[in-house]
Structure formats: C-alpha cells, structure tokens
Short mmCIF file of C-alpha atoms in Angstrom, two decimals:
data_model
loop_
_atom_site.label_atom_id
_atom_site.label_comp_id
_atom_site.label_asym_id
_atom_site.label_seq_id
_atom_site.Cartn_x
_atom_site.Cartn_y
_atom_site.Cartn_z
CA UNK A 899 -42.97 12.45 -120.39
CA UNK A 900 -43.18 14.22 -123.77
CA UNK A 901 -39.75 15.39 -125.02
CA UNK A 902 -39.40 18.27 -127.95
CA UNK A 903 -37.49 16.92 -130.48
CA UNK A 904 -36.19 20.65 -131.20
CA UNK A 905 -35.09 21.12 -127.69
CA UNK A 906 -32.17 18.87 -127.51
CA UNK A 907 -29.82 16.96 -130.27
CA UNK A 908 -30.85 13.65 -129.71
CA UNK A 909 -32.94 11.52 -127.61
CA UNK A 910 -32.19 8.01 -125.89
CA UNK A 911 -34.84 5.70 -125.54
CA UNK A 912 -35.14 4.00 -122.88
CA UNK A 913 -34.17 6.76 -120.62
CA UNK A 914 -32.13 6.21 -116.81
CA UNK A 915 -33.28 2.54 -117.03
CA UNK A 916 -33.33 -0.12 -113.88
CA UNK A 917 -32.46 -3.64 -114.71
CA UNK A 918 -31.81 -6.92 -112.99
CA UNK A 919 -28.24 -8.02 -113.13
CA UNK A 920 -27.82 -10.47 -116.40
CA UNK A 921 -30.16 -8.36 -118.44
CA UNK A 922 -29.83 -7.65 -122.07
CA UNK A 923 -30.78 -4.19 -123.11
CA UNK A 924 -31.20 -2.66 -126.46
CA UNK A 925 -31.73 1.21 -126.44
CA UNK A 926 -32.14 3.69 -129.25
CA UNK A 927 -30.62 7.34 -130.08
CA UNK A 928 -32.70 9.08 -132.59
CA UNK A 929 -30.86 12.96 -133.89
CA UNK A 930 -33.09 15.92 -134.45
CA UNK A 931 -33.65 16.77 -138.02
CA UNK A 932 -32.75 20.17 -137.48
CA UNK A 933 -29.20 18.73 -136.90
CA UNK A 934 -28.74 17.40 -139.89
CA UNK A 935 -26.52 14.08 -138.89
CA UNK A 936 -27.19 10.72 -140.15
CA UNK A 937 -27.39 7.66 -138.20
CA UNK A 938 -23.84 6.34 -139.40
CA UNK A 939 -22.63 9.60 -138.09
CA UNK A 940 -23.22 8.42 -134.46
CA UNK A 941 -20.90 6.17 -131.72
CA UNK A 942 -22.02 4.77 -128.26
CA UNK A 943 -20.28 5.13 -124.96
CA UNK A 944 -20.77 3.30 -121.75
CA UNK A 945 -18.68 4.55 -119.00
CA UNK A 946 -16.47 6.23 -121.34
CA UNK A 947 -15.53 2.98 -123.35
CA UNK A 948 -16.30 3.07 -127.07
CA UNK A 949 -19.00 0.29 -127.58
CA UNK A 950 -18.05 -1.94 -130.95
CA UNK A 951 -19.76 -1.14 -134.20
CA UNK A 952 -20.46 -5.05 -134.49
CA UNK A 953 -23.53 -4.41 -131.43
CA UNK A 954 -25.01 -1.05 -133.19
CA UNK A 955 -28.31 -1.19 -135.87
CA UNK A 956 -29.33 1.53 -138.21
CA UNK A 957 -33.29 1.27 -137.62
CA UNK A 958 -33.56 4.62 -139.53
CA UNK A 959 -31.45 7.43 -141.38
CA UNK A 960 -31.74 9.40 -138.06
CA UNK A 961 -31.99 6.31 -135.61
CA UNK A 962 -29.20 4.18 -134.14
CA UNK A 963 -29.39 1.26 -131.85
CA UNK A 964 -26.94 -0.59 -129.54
CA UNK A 965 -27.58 -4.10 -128.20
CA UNK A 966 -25.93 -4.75 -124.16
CA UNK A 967 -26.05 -8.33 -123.41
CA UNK A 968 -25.57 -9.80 -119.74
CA UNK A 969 -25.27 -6.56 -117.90
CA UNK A 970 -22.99 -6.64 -114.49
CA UNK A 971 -23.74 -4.55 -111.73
CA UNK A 972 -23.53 -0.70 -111.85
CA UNK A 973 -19.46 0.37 -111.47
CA UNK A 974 -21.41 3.23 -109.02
CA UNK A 975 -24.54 4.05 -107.42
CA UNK A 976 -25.35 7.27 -109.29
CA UNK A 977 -25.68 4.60 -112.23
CA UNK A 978 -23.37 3.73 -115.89
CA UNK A 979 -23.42 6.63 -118.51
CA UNK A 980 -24.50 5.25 -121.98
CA UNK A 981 -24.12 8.02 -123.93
CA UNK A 982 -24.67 8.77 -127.58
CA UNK A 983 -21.93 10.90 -129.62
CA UNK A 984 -21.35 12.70 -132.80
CA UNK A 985 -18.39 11.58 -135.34
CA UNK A 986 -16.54 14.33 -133.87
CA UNK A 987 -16.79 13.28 -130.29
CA UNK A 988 -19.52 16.02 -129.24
CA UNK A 989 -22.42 14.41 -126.84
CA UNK A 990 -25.78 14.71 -128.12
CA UNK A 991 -27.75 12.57 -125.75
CA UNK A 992 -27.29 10.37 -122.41
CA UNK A 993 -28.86 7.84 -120.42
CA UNK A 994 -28.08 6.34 -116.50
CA UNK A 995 -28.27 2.25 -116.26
CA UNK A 996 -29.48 1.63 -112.96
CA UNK A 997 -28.29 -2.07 -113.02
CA UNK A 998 -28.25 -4.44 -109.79
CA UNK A 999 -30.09 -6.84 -107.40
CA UNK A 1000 -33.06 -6.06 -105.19
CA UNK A 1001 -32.41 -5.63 -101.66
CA UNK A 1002 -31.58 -8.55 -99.21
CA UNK A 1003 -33.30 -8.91 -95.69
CA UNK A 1004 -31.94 -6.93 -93.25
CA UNK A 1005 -31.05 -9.35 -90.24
CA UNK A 1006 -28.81 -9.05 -87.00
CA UNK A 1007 -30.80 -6.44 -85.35
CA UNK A 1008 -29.33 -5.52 -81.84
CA UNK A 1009 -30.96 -2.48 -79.38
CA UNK A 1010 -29.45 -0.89 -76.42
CA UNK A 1011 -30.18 2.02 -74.49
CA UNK A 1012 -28.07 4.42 -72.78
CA UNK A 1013 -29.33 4.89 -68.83
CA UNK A 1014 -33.20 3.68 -70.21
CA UNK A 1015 -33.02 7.20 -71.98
CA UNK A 1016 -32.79 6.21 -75.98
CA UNK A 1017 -32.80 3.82 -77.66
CA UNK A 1018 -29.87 2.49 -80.32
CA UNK A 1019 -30.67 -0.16 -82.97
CA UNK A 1020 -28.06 -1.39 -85.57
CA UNK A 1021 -28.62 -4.11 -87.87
CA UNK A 1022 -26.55 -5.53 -90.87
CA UNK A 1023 -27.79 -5.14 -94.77
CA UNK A 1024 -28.09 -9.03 -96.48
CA UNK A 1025 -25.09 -10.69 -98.00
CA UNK A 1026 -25.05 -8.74 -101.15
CA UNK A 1027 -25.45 -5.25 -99.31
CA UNK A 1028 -25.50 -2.25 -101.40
CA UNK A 1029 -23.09 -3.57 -104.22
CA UNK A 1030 -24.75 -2.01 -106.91
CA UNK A 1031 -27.58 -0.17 -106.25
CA UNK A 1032 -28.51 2.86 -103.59
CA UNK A 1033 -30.34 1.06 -100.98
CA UNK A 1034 -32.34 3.31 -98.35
CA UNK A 1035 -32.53 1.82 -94.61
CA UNK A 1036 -35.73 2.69 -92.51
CA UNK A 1037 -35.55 1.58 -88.94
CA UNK A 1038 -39.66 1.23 -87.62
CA UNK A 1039 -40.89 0.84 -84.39
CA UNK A 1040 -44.33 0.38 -82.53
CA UNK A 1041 -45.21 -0.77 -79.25
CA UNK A 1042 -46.89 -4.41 -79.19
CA UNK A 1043 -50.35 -4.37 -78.77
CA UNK A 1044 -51.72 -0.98 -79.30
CA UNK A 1045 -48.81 1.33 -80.97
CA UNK A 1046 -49.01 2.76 -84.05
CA UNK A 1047 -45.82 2.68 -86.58
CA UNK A 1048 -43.38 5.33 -85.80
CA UNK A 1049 -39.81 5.84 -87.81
CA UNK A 1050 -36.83 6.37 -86.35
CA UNK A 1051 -35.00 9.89 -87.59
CA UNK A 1052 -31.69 10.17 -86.86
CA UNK A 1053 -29.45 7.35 -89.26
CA UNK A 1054 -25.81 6.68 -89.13
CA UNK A 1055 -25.35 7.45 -85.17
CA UNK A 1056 -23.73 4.24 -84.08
CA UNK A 1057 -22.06 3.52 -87.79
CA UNK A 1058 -23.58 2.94 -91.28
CA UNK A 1059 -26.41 0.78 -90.51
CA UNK A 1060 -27.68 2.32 -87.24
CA UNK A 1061 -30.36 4.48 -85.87
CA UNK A 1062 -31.29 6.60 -82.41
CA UNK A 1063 -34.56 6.95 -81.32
CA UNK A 1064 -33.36 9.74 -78.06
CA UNK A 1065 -36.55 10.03 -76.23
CA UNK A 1066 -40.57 9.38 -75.82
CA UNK A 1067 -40.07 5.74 -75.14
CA UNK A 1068 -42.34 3.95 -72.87
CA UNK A 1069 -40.54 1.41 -70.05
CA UNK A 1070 -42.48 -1.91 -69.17
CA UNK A 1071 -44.02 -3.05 -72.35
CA UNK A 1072 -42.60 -4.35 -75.27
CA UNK A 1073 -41.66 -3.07 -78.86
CA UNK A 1074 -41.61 -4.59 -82.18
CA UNK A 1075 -38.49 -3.22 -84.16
CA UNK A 1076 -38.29 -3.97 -87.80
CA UNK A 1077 -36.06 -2.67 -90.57
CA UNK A 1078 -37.45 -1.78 -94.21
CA UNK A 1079 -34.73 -2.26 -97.10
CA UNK A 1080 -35.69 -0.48 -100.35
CA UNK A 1081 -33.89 0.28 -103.37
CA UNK A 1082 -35.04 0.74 -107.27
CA UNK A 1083 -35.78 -3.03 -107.64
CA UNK A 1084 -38.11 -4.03 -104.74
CA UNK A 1085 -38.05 -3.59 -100.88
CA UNK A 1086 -37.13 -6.39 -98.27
CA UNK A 1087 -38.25 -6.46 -94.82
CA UNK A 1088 -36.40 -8.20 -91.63
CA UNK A 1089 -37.77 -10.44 -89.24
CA UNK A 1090 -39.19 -8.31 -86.02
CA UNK A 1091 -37.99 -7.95 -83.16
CA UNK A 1092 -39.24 -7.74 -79.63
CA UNK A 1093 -37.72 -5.88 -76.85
CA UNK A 1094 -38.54 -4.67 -73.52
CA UNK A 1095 -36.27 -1.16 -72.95
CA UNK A 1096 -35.50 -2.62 -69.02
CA UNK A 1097 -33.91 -5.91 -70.87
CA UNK A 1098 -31.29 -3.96 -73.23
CA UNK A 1099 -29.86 -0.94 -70.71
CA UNK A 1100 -26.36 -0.42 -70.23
CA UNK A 1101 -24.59 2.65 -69.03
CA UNK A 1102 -21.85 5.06 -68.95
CA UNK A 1103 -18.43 3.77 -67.80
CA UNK A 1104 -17.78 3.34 -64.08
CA UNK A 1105 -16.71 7.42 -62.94
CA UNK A 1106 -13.63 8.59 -60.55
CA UNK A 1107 -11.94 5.24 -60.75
CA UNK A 1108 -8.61 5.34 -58.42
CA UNK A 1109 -5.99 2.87 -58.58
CA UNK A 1110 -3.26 3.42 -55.42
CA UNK A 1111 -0.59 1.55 -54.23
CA UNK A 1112 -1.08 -0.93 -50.85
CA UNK A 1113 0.98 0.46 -48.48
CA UNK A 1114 4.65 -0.97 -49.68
CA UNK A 1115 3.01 -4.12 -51.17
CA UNK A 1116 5.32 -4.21 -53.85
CA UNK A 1117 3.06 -6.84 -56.22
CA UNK A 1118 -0.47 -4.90 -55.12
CA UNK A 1119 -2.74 -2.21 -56.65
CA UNK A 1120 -5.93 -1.08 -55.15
CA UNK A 1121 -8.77 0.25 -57.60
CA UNK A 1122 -12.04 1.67 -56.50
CA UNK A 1123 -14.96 3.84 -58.79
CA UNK A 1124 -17.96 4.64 -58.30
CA UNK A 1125 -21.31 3.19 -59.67
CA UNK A 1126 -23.17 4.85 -62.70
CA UNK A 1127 -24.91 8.42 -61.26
CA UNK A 1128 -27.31 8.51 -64.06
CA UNK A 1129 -28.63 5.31 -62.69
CA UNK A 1130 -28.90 5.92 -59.09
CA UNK A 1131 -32.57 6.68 -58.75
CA UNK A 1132 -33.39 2.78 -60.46
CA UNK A 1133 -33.72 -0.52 -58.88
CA UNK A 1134 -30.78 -2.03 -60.59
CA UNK A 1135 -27.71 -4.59 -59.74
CA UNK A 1136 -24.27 -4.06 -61.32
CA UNK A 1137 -21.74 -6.61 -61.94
CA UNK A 1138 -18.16 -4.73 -62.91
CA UNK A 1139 -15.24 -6.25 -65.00
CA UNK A 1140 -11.85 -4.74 -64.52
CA UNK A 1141 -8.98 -5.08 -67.35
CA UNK A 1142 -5.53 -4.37 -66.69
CA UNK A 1143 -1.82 -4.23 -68.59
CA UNK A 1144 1.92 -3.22 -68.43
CA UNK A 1145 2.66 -0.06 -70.26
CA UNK A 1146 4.79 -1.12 -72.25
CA UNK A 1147 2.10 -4.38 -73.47
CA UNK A 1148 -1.32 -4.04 -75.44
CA UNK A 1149 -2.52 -7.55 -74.31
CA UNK A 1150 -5.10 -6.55 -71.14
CA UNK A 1151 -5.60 -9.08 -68.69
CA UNK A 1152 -9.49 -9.13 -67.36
CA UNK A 1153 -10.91 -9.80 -63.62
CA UNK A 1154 -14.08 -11.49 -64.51
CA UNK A 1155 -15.27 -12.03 -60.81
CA UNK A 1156 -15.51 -8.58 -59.16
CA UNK A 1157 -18.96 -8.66 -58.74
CA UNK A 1158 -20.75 -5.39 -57.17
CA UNK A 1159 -18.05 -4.14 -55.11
CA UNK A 1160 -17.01 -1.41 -56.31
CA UNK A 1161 -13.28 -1.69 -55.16
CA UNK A 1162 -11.14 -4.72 -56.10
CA UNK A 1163 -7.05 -5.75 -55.32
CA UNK A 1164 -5.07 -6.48 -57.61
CA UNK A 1165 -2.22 -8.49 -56.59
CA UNK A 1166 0.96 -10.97 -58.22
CA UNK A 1167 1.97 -7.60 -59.80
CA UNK A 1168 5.23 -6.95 -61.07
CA UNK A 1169 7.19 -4.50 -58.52
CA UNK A 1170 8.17 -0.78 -60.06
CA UNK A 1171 5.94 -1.50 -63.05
CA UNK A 1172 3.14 1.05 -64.38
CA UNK A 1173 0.13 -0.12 -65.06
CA UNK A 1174 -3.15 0.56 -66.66
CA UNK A 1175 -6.32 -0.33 -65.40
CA UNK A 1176 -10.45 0.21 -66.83
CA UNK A 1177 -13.29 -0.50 -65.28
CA UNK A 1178 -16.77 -1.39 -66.85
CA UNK A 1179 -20.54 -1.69 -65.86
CA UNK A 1180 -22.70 -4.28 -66.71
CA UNK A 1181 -26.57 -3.50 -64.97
CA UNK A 1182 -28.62 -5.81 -64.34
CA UNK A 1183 -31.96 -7.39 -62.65
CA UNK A 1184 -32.81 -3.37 -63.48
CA UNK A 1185 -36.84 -3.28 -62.06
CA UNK A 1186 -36.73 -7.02 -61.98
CA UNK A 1187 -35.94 -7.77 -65.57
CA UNK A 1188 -34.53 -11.23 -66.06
CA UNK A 1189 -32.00 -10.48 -68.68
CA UNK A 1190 -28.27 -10.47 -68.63
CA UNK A 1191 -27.54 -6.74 -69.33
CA UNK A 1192 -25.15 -5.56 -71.44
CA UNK A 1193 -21.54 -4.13 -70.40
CA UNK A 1194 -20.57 -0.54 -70.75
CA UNK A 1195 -17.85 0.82 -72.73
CA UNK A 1196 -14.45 0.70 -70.96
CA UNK A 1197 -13.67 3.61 -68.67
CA UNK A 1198 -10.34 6.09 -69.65
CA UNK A 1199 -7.41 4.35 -68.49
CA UNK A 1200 -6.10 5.02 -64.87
CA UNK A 1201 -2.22 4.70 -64.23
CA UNK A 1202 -0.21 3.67 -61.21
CA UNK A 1203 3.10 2.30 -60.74
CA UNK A 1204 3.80 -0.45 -58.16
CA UNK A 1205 6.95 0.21 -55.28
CA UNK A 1206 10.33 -0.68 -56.57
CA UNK A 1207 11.21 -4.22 -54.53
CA UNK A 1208 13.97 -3.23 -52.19
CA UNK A 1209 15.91 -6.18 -52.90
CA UNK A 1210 16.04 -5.39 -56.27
CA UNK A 1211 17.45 -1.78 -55.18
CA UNK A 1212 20.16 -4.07 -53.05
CA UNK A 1213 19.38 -1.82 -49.55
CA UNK A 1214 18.91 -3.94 -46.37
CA UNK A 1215 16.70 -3.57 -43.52
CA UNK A 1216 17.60 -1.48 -40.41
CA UNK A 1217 17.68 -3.81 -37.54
CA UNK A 1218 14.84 -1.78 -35.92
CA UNK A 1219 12.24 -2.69 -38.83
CA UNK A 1220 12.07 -6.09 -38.32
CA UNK A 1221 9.12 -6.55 -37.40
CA UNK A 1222 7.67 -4.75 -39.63
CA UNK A 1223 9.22 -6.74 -42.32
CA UNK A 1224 8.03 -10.02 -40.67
CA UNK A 1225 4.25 -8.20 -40.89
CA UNK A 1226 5.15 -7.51 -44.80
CA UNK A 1227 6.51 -10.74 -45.38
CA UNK A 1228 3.42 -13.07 -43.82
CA UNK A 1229 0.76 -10.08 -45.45
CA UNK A 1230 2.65 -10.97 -48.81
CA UNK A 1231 2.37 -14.65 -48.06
CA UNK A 1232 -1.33 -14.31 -47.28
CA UNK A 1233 -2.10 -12.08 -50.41
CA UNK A 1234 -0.16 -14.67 -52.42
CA UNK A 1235 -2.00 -17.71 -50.41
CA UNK A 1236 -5.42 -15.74 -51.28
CA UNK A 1237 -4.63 -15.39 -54.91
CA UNK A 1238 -4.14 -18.65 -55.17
CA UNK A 1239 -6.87 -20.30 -53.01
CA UNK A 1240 -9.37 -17.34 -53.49
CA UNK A 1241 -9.88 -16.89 -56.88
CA UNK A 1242 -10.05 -13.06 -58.44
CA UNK A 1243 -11.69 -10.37 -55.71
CA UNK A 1244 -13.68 -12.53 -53.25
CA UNK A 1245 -14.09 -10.74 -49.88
CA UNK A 1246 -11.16 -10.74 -48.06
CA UNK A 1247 -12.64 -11.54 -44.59
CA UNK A 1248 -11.73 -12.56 -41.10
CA UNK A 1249 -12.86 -16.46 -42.04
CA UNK A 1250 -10.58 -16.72 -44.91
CA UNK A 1251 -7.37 -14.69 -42.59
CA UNK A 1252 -8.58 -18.09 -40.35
CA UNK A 1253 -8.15 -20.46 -43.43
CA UNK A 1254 -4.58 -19.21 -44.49
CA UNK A 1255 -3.69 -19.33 -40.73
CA UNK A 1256 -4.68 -23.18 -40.55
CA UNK A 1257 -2.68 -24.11 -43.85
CA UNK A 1258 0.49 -21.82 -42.57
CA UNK A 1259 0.32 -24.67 -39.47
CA UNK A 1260 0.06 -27.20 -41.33
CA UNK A 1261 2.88 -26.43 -43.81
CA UNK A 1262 5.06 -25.55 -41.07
CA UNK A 1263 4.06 -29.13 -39.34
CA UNK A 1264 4.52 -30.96 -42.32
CA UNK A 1265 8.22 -28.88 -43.40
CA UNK A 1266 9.62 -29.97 -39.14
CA UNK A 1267 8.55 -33.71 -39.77
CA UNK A 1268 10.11 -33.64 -42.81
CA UNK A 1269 13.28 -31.96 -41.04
CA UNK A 1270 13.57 -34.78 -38.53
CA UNK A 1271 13.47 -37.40 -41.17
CA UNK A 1272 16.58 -39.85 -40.52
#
C-alpha cells in the first residue's frame, strides 16, 4: 500500500517481512525531508541490539541500508523488531521479521468418544512444531462416501493440539479425519484417518465402587461398582481393570483379569493396612464392533483398611471359638490355595472349593507317609 512520506519520519522497506530460515535480507530506511536528518544520522536495531556500522550502506543522503545474513529463527512468534533510529536514540521507523520454517505434517492422530456422544481428536505438530513461527491447527472431518467437509470448533479441549466435535455425529459409517497445518510459509496436511465412532468409545469411570472388609479375613478386601449408566441402553461388553496400593506407597499394583464382573477379591493383603483401590472401564464388542475399546479414566480412589491380625495384637482364642477359628484358618488356606492356583478374580465356584479339597488330601497323604518314614 501507498505510504505518505509526510505522515511518518521514516519508512522501512521491506515492511513485516516472512523469510525462510538461512535467508539474507537487506532492507532500507529512507527519512522524510521534512525531518531534516541525513542518512549518517541513522542506527539499526534488531531486537534491541545495535547492528554494526560495518553491515549499513548510504544508498542516498536520506536513505540507509542494513545487510542480515543467515537469519535464525524468530526469538518470538509476534516476530524480531528491526527498527530504524535517530543519532539521539528516538525511533523513526520499524519493521517485524517473520523468520522460520513452513509447517511439518501433522501425524499421530488419535479419536475417542465419550459414551458415543462427541467426539475428541488430538494429534501431534511435526518434529519442528511451532519453533518459530505461529502455526494455526484446523482439525476437518467428513463422513466417507457422501459428507461434505465440516471443521471442528472448539481447540485446546483435551491439551494444545486437540479438538471436540460434542454432537451431530452419525454412528455406523465411517469418517475421514484430517488435520490442516498452516502458518506464514506454506500449509501441511496429515495423512487421513478413518474411524467408525462404535470402534473408539470409552466411558466414564466405573460409579459407587465399594471396597469392604471379608468378614475377619485379615489379608482380604472385597470391591464391587457398578457398570457405566450412560451406557446402559447399548449393546456393549465391558472388561474392568482394578489398581490397588498401600497408603503410605505410590507404586499401584493392577488386576488385569477381572473381566465383566463387576465385583472382584482381593486377597494376600497385608493385615491392619489401608488401602486404595480404582476401578476402570474398558467397552467393548459395543453393536458388534470388532475393536479393542479403549479404557476409561481411573475412578476416585476408595479406602479401606484390612482387620488387625490377632496374633499380632498377642490375644488368644476363647476355648469356645474354636471352631470357628478352624473355619477361618482352612477359608484362609483356600483363599491362599486360590490365589495361587487361580490366577487374579476367576469365579470362585463349587468345582474349584472341589479342587482345593482334593490337593488338601493329598498334601495331608503325602505329609503322614512322610511322618512314618524310618
């Protein structure tokens, strides 16, 4: 555009360039006359460094050049100040150097939606990312075979490359999902991606999860929740996970084998411990689909202590409960048997009570013949 001389006290030339990391650039500042300041009156400035009067040119009485050889990246994204001064230090004229790379490919693009509601999409910007210059995102969308392009709004909603799409989404046919990387050097576009919503849900955590002791099963915690509600009206499966530790210990231990029960044992507990426990949802098989699922987010821990072992405490049975300690004593022997022979939650039913019952004979067999040895 036109600029009037008279207007300002100097002009740059060029003005708020964009160059390719490595350039050379060679830009002018040429005074007003009705300023009356000669060319050898002037200074340069990039970022507020004094540029050396070995890489300026007089071209006229009122022009003065600078030469910039093998430009690095902008220090920002608003762009480097080159700026033109007066010998007294007073600014008479400016310029922004836009100087960087054009943008990479975006690539890892990964979609989930929340109860087959939304939709979530994050993806990661190319090696270089936004180094030097602004780089603007656009997540697009269509449906195969007869959708026109739609762009997602709403940026930034699962961290800085991410974007939700919350609702008009059609279930049983697939999408393409591409992301458009643009800044003042070029544009790059990722790969697309196809996805079918059924194939990518996952839910809220597992809700009401209870963990309670087992009767005075010193090394046992029960935990039971409930499935996902905002699923309940879907053909789905569920497999859970549960994840447990000491208080006083971050390292969580997981039970990978729960399954879809939706209660599990835990047992080979410490006694008069507290522990934490989460429990998370991984749906599957939802309508038929064939793909894995993807888990939840971990539900709010749940706390509950186990009994304090009595013979730790140093009391001693009445004689009236013994019995009942013989019942506690073969239960813990079982649960201990179990955890050892039954790996994680399996079913604790009748046929495997039968199993533990045959190896207790056969122990006991083997420990009298061993007893009678000469």
């Amino acid at each position: 555009p036109f600029v009037s001389l008279a207007a300002d006290p100097a002009v740059i030339s060029p003005q708020d360039p964009t160059l390719l990391v490595g350039s050379s650039l060679v830009a002018t500042c040429t005074v007003s006359p009705d300023f009356h300041l000669k060319a050898e009156d002037l200074y340069w400035t990039l970022n507020g460094r004094r540029l050396p009067a070995a890489s300026y040119t007089t071209l006229s009485p009122t022009t003065l050049s600078v030469a910039l050889a093998h430009l690095n990246g902008s220090k920002q994204q608003s762009g480097d100040n080159l700026v033109c001064h007066s010998r007294d230090g007073g600014i008479l004229a400016g310029s922004c150097l836009y100087v960087g790379l054009p943008p990479e490919k975006p690539v890892n693009i990964t979609c989930w939606s929340k109860n087959m509601k939304d939709l979530t999409c994050k993806w990661a910007p190319g090696t270089e990312g936004e180094t030097f210059l602004h780089t603007n995102y656009t997540l697009k969308y269509k449906l195969r075979w007869y959708g026109r392009d739609n762009t997602c709004q709403e940026y930034h909603t699962a961290g800085p490359y991410s974007c939700h799409i919350p609702k008009d989404l059609a279930l049983f046919t697939p999408y393409e999902i591409w992301v458009e990387a643009s800044n003042r050097l070029g544009v790059a576009v990722s790969d697309v991606v196809m996805l079918d919503i059924l194939d990518v849900v996952t839910t809220d955590p597992p809700s009401d999860v209870h963990v309670s002791r087992v009767g005075d099963l010193e090394d046992q915690l029960s935990v039971r929740w409930s499935s996902p509600p905002a699923l309940k009206d879907f053909l789905f499966q569920a497999k859970y996970q549960i994840q447990y530790r000491v208080e006083d210990s971050s390292e969580w231990k997981v039970v990978d084998d729960v399954g879809n029960q939706t209660s599990c044992r835990l047992a080979g507990l410490r006694p008069g411990t507290v522990y934490f426990v989460q429990v998370r949802c991984n749906p599957f098989g939802i309508y038929g689909s064939k793909k894995a699922g993807i888990w939840s987010d971990w539900s709010n821990p749940t706390a509950a202590s186990t009994p304090r072992s009595e013979r730790a405490a140093g009391g001693c049975d009445p004689k009236g409960g013994e019995q009942n300690t013989t019942l506690r004593r073969e239960l813990k022997q079982f649960f201990g048997w179990v955890k050892k022979h039954a790996y994680g939650c399996s079913n604790l039913g009748i046929k495997l009570y039968d199993q533990w019952r045959v190896w207790l004979q056969k122990s006991h067999k083997t420990r009298n013949q061993v007893g009678k040895e000469p």
